[in-house]
PDB file of C-alpha atoms in Angstrom:
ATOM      1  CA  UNK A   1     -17.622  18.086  -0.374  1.00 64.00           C
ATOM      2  CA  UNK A   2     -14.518  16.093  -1.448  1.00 74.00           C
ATOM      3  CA  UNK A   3     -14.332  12.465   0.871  1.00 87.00           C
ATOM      4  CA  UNK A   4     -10.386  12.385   1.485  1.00 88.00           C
ATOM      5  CA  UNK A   5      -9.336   9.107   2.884  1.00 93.00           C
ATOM      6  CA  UNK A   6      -5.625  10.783   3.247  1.00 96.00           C
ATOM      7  CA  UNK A   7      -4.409  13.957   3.784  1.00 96.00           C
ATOM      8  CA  UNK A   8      -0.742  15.024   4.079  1.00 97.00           C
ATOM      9  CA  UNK A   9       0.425  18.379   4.886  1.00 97.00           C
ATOM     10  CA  UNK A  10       4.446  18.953   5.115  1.00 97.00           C
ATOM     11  CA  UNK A  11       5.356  15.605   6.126  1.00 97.00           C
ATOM     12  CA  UNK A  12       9.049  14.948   7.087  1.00 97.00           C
ATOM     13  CA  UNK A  13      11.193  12.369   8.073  1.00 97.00           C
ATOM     14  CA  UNK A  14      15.201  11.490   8.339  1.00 96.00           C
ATOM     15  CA  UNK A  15      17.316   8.895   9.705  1.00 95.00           C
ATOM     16  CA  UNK A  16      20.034  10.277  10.713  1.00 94.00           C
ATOM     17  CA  UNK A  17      21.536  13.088   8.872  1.00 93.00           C
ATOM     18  CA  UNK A  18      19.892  11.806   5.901  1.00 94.00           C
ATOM     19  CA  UNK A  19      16.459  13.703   5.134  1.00 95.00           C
ATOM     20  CA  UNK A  20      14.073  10.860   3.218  1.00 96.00           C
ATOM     21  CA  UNK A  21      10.882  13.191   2.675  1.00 96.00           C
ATOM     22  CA  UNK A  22      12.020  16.883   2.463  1.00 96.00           C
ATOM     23  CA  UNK A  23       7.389  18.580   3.223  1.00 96.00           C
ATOM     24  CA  UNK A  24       5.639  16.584   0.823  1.00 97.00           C
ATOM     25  CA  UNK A  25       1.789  17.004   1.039  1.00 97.00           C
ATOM     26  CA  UNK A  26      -1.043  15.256  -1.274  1.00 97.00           C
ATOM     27  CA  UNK A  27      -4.445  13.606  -1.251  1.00 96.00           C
ATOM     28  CA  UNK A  28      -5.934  10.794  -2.143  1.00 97.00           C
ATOM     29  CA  UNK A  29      -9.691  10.486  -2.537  1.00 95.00           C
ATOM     30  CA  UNK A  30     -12.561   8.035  -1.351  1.00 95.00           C
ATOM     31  CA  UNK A  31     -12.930   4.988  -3.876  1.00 95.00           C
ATOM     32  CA  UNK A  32      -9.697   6.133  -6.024  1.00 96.00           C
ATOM     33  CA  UNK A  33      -6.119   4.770  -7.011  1.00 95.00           C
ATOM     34  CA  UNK A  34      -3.041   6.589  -6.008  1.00 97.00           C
ATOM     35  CA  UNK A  35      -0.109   5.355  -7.166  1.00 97.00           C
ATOM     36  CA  UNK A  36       3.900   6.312  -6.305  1.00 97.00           C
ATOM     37  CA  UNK A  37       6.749   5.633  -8.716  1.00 96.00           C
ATOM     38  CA  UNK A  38       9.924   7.219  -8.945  1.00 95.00           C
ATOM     39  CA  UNK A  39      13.697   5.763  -8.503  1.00 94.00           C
ATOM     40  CA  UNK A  40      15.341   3.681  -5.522  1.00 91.00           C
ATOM     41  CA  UNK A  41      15.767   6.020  -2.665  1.00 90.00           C
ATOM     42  CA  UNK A  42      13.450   8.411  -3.477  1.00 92.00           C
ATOM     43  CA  UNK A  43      11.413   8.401  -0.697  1.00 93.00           C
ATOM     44  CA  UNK A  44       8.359   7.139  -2.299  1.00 94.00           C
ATOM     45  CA  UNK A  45       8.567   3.946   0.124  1.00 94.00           C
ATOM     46  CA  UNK A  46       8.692   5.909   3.356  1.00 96.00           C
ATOM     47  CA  UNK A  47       6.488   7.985   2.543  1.00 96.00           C
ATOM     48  CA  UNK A  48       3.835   4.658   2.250  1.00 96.00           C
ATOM     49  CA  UNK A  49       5.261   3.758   5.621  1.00 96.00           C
ATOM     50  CA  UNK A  50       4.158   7.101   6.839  1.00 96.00           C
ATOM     51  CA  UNK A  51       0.704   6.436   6.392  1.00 96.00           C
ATOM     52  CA  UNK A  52       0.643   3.556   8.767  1.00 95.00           C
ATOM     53  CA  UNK A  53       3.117   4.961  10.879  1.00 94.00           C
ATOM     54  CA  UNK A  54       5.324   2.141  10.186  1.00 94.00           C
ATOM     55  CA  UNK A  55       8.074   5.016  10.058  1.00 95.00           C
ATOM     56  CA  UNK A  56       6.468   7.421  12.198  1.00 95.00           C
ATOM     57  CA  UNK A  57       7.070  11.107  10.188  1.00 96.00           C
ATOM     58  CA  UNK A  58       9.054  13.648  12.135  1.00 96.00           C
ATOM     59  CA  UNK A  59       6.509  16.530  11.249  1.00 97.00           C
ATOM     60  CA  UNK A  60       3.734  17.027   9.591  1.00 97.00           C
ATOM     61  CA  UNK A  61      -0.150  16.432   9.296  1.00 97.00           C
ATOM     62  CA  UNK A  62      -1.444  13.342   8.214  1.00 97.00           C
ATOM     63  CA  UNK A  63      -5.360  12.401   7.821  1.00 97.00           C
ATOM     64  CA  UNK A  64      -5.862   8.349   7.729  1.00 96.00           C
ATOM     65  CA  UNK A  65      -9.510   7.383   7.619  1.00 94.00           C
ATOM     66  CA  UNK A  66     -11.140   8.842  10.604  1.00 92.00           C
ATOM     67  CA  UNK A  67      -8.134   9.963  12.392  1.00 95.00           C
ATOM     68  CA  UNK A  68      -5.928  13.393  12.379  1.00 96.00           C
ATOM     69  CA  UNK A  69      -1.918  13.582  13.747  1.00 97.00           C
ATOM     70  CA  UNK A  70      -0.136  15.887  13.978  1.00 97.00           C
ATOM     71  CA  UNK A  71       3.133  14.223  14.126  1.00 96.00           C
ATOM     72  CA  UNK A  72       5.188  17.673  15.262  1.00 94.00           C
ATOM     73  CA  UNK A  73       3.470  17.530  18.658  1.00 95.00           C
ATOM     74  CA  UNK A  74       4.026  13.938  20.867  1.00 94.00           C
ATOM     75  CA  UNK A  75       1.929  11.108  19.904  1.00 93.00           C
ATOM     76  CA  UNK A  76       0.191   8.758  22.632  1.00 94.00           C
ATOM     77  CA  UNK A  77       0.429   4.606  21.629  1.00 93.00           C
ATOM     78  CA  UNK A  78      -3.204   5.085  21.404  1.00 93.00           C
ATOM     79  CA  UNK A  79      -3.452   7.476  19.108  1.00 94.00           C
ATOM     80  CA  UNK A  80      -0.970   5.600  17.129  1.00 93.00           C
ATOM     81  CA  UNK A  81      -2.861   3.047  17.545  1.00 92.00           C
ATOM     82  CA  UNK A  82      -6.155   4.235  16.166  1.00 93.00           C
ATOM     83  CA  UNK A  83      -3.954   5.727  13.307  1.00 95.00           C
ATOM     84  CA  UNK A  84      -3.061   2.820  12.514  1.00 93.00           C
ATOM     85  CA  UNK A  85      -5.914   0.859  12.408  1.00 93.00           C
ATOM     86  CA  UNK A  86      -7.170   3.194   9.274  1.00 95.00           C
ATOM     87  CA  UNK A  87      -5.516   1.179   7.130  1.00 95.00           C
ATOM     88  CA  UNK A  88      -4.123  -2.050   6.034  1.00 95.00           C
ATOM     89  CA  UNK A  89      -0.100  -2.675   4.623  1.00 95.00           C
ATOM     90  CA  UNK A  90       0.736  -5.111   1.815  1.00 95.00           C
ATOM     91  CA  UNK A  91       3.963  -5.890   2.018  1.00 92.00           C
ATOM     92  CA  UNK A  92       6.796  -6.163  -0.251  1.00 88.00           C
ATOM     93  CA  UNK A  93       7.798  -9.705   1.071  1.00 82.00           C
ATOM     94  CA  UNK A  94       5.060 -10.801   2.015  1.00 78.00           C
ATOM     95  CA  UNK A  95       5.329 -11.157   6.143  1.00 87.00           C
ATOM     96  CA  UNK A  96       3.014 -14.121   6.325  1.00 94.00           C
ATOM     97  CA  UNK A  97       3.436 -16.019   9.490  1.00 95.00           C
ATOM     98  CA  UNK A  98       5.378 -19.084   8.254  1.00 96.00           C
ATOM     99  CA  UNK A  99       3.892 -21.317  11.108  1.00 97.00           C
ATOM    100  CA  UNK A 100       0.318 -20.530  10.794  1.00 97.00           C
ATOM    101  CA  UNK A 101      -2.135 -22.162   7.829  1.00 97.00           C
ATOM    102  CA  UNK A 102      -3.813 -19.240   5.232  1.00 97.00           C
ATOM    103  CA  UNK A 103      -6.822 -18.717   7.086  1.00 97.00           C
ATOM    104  CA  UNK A 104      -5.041 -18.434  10.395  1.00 97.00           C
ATOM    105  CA  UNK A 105      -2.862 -15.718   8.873  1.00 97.00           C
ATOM    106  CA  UNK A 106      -5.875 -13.960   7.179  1.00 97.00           C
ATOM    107  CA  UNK A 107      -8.105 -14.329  10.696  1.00 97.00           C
ATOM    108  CA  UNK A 108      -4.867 -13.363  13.129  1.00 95.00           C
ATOM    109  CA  UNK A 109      -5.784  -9.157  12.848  1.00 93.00           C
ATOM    110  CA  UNK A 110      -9.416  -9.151  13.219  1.00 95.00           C
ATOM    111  CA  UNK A 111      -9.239 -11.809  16.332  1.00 95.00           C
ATOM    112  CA  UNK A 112      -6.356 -10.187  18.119  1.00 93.00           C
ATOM    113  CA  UNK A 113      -6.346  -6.842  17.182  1.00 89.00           C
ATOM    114  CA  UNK A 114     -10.161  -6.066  16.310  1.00 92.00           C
ATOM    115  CA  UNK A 115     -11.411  -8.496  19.042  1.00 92.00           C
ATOM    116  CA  UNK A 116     -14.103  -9.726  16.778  1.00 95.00           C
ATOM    117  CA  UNK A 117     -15.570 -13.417  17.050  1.00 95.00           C
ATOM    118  CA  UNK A 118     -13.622 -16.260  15.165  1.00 95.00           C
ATOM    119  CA  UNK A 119     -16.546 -17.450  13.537  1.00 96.00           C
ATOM    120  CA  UNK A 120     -17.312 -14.041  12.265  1.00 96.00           C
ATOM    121  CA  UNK A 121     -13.799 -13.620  11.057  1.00 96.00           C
ATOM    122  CA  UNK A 122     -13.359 -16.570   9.297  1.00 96.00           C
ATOM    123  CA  UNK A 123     -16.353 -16.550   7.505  1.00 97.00           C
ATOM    124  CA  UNK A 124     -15.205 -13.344   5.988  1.00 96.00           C
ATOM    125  CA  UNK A 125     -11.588 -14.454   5.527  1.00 97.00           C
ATOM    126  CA  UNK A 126     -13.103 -17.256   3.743  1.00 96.00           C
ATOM    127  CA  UNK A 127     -15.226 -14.658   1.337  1.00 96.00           C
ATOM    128  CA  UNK A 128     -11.830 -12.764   0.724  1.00 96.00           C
ATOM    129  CA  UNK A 129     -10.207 -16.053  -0.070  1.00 96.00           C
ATOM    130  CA  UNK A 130     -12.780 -16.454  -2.877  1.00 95.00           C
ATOM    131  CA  UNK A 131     -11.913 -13.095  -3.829  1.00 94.00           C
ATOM    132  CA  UNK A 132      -7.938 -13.287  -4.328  1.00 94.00           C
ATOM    133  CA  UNK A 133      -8.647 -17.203  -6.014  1.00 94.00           C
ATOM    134  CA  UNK A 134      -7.212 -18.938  -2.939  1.00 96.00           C
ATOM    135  CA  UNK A 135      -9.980 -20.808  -1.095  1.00 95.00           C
ATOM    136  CA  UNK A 136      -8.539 -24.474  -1.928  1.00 96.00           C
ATOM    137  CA  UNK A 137      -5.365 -23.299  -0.080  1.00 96.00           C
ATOM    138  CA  UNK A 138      -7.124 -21.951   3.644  1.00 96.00           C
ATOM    139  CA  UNK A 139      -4.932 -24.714   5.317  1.00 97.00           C
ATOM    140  CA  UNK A 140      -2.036 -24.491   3.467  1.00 97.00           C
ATOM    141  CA  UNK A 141       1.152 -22.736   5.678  1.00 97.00           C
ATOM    142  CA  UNK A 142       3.241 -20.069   3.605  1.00 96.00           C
ATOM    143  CA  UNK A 143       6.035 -22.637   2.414  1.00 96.00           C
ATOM    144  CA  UNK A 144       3.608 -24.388   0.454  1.00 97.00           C
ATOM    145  CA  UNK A 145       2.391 -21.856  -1.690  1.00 95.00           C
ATOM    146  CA  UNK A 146       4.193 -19.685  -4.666  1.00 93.00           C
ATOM    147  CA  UNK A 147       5.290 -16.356  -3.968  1.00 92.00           C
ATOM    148  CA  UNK A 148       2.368 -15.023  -5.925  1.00 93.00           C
ATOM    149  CA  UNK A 149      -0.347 -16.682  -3.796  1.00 94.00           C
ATOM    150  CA  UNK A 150       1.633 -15.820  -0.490  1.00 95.00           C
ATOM    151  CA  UNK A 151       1.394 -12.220  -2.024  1.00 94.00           C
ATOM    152  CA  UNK A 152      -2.804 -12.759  -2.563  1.00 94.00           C
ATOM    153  CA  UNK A 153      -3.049 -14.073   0.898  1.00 96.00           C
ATOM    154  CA  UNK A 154      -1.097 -10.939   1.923  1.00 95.00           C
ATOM    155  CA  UNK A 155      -3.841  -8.714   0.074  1.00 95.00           C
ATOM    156  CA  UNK A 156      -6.590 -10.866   2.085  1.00 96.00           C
ATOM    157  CA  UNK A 157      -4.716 -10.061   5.173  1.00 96.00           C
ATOM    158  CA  UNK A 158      -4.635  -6.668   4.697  1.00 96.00           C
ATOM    159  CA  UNK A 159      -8.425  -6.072   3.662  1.00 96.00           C
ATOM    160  CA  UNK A 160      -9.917  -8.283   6.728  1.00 96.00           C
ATOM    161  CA  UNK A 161      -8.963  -5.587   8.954  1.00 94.00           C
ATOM    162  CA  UNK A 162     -11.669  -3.626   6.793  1.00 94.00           C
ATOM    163  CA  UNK A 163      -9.030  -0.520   6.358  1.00 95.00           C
ATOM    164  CA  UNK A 164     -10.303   2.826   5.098  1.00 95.00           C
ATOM    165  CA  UNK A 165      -7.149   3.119   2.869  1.00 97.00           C
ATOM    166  CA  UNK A 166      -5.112   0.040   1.086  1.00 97.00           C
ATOM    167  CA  UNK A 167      -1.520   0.650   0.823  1.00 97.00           C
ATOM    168  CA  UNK A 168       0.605  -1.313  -1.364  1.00 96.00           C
ATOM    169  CA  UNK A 169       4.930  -1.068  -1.451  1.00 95.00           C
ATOM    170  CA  UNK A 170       6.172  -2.921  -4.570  1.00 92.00           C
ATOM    171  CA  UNK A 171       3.774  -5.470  -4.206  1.00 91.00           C
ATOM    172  CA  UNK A 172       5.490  -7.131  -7.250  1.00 89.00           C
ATOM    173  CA  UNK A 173       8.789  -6.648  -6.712  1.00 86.00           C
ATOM    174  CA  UNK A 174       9.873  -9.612  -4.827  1.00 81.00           C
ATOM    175  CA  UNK A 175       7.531 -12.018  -7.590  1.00 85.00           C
ATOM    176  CA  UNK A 176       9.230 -14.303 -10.312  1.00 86.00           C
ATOM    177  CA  UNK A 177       8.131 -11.892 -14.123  1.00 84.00           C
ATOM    178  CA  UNK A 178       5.576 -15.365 -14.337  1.00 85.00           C
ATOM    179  CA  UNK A 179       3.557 -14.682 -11.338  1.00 86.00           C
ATOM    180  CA  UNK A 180       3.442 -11.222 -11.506  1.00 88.00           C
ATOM    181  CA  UNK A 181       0.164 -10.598 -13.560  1.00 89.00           C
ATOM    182  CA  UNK A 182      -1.710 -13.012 -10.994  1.00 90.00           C
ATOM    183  CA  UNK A 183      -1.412 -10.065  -8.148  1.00 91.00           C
ATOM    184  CA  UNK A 184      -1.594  -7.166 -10.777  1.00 91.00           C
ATOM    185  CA  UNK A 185      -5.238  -8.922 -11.211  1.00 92.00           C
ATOM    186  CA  UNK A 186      -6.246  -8.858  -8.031  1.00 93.00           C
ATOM    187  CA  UNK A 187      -5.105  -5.552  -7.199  1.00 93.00           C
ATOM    188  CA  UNK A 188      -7.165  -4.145 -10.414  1.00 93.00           C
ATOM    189  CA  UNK A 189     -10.305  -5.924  -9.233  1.00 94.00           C
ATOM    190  CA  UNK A 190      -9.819  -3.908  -5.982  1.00 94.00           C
ATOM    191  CA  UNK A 191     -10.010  -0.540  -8.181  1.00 93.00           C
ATOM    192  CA  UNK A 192     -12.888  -1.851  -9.844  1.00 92.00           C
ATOM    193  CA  UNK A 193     -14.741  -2.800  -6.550  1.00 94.00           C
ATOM    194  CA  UNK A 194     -14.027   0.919  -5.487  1.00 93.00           C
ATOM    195  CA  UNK A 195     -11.542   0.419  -2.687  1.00 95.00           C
ATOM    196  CA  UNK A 196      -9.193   3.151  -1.827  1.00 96.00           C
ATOM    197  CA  UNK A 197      -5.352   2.505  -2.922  1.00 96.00           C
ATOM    198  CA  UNK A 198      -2.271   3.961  -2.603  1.00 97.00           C
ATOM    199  CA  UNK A 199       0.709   1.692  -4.638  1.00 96.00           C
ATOM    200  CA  UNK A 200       3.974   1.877  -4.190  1.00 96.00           C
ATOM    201  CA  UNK A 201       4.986   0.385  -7.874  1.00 94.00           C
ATOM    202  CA  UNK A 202       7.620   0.388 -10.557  1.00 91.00           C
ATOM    203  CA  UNK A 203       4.902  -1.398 -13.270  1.00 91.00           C
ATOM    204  CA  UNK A 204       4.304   1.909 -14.908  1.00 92.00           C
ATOM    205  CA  UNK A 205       2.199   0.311 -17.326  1.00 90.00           C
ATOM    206  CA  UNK A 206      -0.257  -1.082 -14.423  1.00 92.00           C
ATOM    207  CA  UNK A 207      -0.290   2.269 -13.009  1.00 93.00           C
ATOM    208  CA  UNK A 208      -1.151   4.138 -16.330  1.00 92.00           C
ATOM    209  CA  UNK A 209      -4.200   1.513 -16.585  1.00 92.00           C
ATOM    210  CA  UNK A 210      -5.603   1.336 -12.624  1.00 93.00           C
ATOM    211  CA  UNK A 211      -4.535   4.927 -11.300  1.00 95.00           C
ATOM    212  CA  UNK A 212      -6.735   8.205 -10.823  1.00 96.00           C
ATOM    213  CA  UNK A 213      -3.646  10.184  -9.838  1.00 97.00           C
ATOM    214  CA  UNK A 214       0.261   9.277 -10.153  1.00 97.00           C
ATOM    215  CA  UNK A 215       2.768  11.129  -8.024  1.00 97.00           C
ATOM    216  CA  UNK A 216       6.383  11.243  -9.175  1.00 96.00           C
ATOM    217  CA  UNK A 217       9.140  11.251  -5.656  1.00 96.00           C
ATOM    218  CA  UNK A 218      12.603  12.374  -6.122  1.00 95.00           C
ATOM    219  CA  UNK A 219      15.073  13.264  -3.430  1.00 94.00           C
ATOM    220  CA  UNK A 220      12.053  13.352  -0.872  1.00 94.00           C
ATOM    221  CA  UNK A 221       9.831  15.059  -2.882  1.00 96.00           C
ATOM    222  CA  UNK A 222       6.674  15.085  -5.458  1.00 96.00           C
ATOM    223  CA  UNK A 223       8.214  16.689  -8.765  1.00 95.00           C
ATOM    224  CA  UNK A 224       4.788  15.637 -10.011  1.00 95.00           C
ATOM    225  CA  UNK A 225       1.211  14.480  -9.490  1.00 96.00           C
ATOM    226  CA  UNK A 226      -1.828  13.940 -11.587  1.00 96.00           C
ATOM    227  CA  UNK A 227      -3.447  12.249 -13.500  1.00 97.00           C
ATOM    228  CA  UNK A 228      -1.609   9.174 -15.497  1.00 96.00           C
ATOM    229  CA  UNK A 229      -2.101  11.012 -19.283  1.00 95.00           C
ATOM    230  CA  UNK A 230       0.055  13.549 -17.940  1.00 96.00           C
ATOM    231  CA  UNK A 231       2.598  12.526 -15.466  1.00 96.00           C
ATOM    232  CA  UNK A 232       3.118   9.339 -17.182  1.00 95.00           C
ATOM    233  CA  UNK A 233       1.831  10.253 -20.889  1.00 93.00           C
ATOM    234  CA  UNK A 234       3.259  14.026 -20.955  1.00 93.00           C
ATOM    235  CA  UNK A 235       5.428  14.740 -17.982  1.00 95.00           C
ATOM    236  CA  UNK A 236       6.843  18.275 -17.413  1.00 94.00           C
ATOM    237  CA  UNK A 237       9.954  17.967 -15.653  1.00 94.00           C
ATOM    238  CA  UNK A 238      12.795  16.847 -17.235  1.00 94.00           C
ATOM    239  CA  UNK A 239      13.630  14.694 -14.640  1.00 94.00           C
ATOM    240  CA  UNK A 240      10.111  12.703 -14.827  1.00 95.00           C
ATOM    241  CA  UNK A 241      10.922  12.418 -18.266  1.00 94.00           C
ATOM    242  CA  UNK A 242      14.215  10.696 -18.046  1.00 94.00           C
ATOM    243  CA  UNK A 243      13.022   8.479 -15.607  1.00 93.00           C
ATOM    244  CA  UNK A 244      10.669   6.766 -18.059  1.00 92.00           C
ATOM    245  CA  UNK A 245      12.183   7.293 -20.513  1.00 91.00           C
ATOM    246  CA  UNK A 246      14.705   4.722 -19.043  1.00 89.00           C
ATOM    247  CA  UNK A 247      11.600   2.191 -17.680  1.00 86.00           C
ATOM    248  CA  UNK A 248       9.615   2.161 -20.542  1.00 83.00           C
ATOM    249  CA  UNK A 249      12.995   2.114 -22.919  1.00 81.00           C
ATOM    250  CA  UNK A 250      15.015   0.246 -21.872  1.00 74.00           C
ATOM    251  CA  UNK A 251      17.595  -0.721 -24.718  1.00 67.00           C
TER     252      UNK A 251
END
């Protein structure tokens, strides 16, 4: 039997008159890379945000983890709150607490949230230092670090909370082209180490090389989905095709 660490059935959402995700529904699998590309305002970011209920969906079924809602019917905080806790959020900028050091940002979730005993969590926030290259910075504060390290201490962050599910929006974007390859890195070694992602992303080469399945949003939908040989190396849909066409051609 297929291990699904997501499940979405129908999911909608609007703000205001404006419908962002118009029933989308997909899977991601146990150990494997999903990533989302498609152009600005396609929904591909709320729909990331709908997976930790960052923007809560206005319908649909969504399975994070260990935990089932069916966001048609009301939803108690602490179901949200369990819902949540399936997975951890990289941020595009970053969101490190400018007034606490890199350990103290990594250890925050798993003291506060999780309850569990400092010394427990940083010892492990010190281990997933080591992993994203960063251990000689644990008492540095945000302004003292590059955008690409405040990025890796985001990724720490985010996998102390030991999440079921990863979930990535643009974690590039905001980076200088220099520092970019430094977080691509990291996120890779992730894949390799079998964690389950989901990446928002508009490096379509990085998600031809890490990804087990590629979904293409437009206009609040998946045109397509599968693997990266075909949506990326032989798309069917004309507009999947101009799309890259324009990324990966620029001039």
């Amino acid at each position: 039997m297929t291990d699904y660490r997501v499940r979405a059935e129908n999911v909608r959402k609007a703000f205001g008159d404006h419908e962002v995700l118009k029933g989308v529904s997909f899977s991601v699998e146990k150990g494997s890379v999903t990533t989302i590309i498609g152009p600005s305002g396609s929904g591909k970011t709320t729909l990331l945000r709908a997976l930790n209920a960052l923007d809560v969906p206005d319908a649909g079924v969504i399975r994070v983890g260990d935990v089932e809602i069916d966001f048609g019917k009301p939803v108690s905080k602490d179901a949200l709150r369990r819902y949540r806790a399936q997975s951890g959020f990289v941020f595009q900028g970053h969101n490190l607490f400018p007034h606490k050091t890199v350990l103290e940002n990594v250890t925050l979730g798993p003291i506060v949230a999780q309850h569990r005993p400092r010394a427990e969590a940083e010892a492990e926030a010190l281990e997933l230092l080591d992993k994203v290259g960063l251990t000689d910075r644990r008492d540095h504060y945000p302004f003292q670090l590059s955008g690409g390290q405040q990025q890796r201490v985001g990724i720490a962050r985010a996998l102390a909370l030991r999440p079921k599910v990863v979930l990535f929006d643009e974690p590039t974007s905001a980076l200088d082209p220099e520092l970019v390859g430094e977080v691509l890195s990291v996120i890779r070694d992730l894949a390799v180490e079998g964690w389950t992602l989901v990446i928002v992303t508009h490096e379509i080469q990085f998600a031809r090389q890490v990804s087990d399945q590629v979904l293409f949003t437009d206009n609040g939908v998946i045109l397509e989905q599968g693997p990266p040989a075909a949506v990326i190396g032989n798309p069917t849909h004309e507009r999947t095709r101009r799309f890259l066409d324009r990324i990966l051609n620029p001039l």
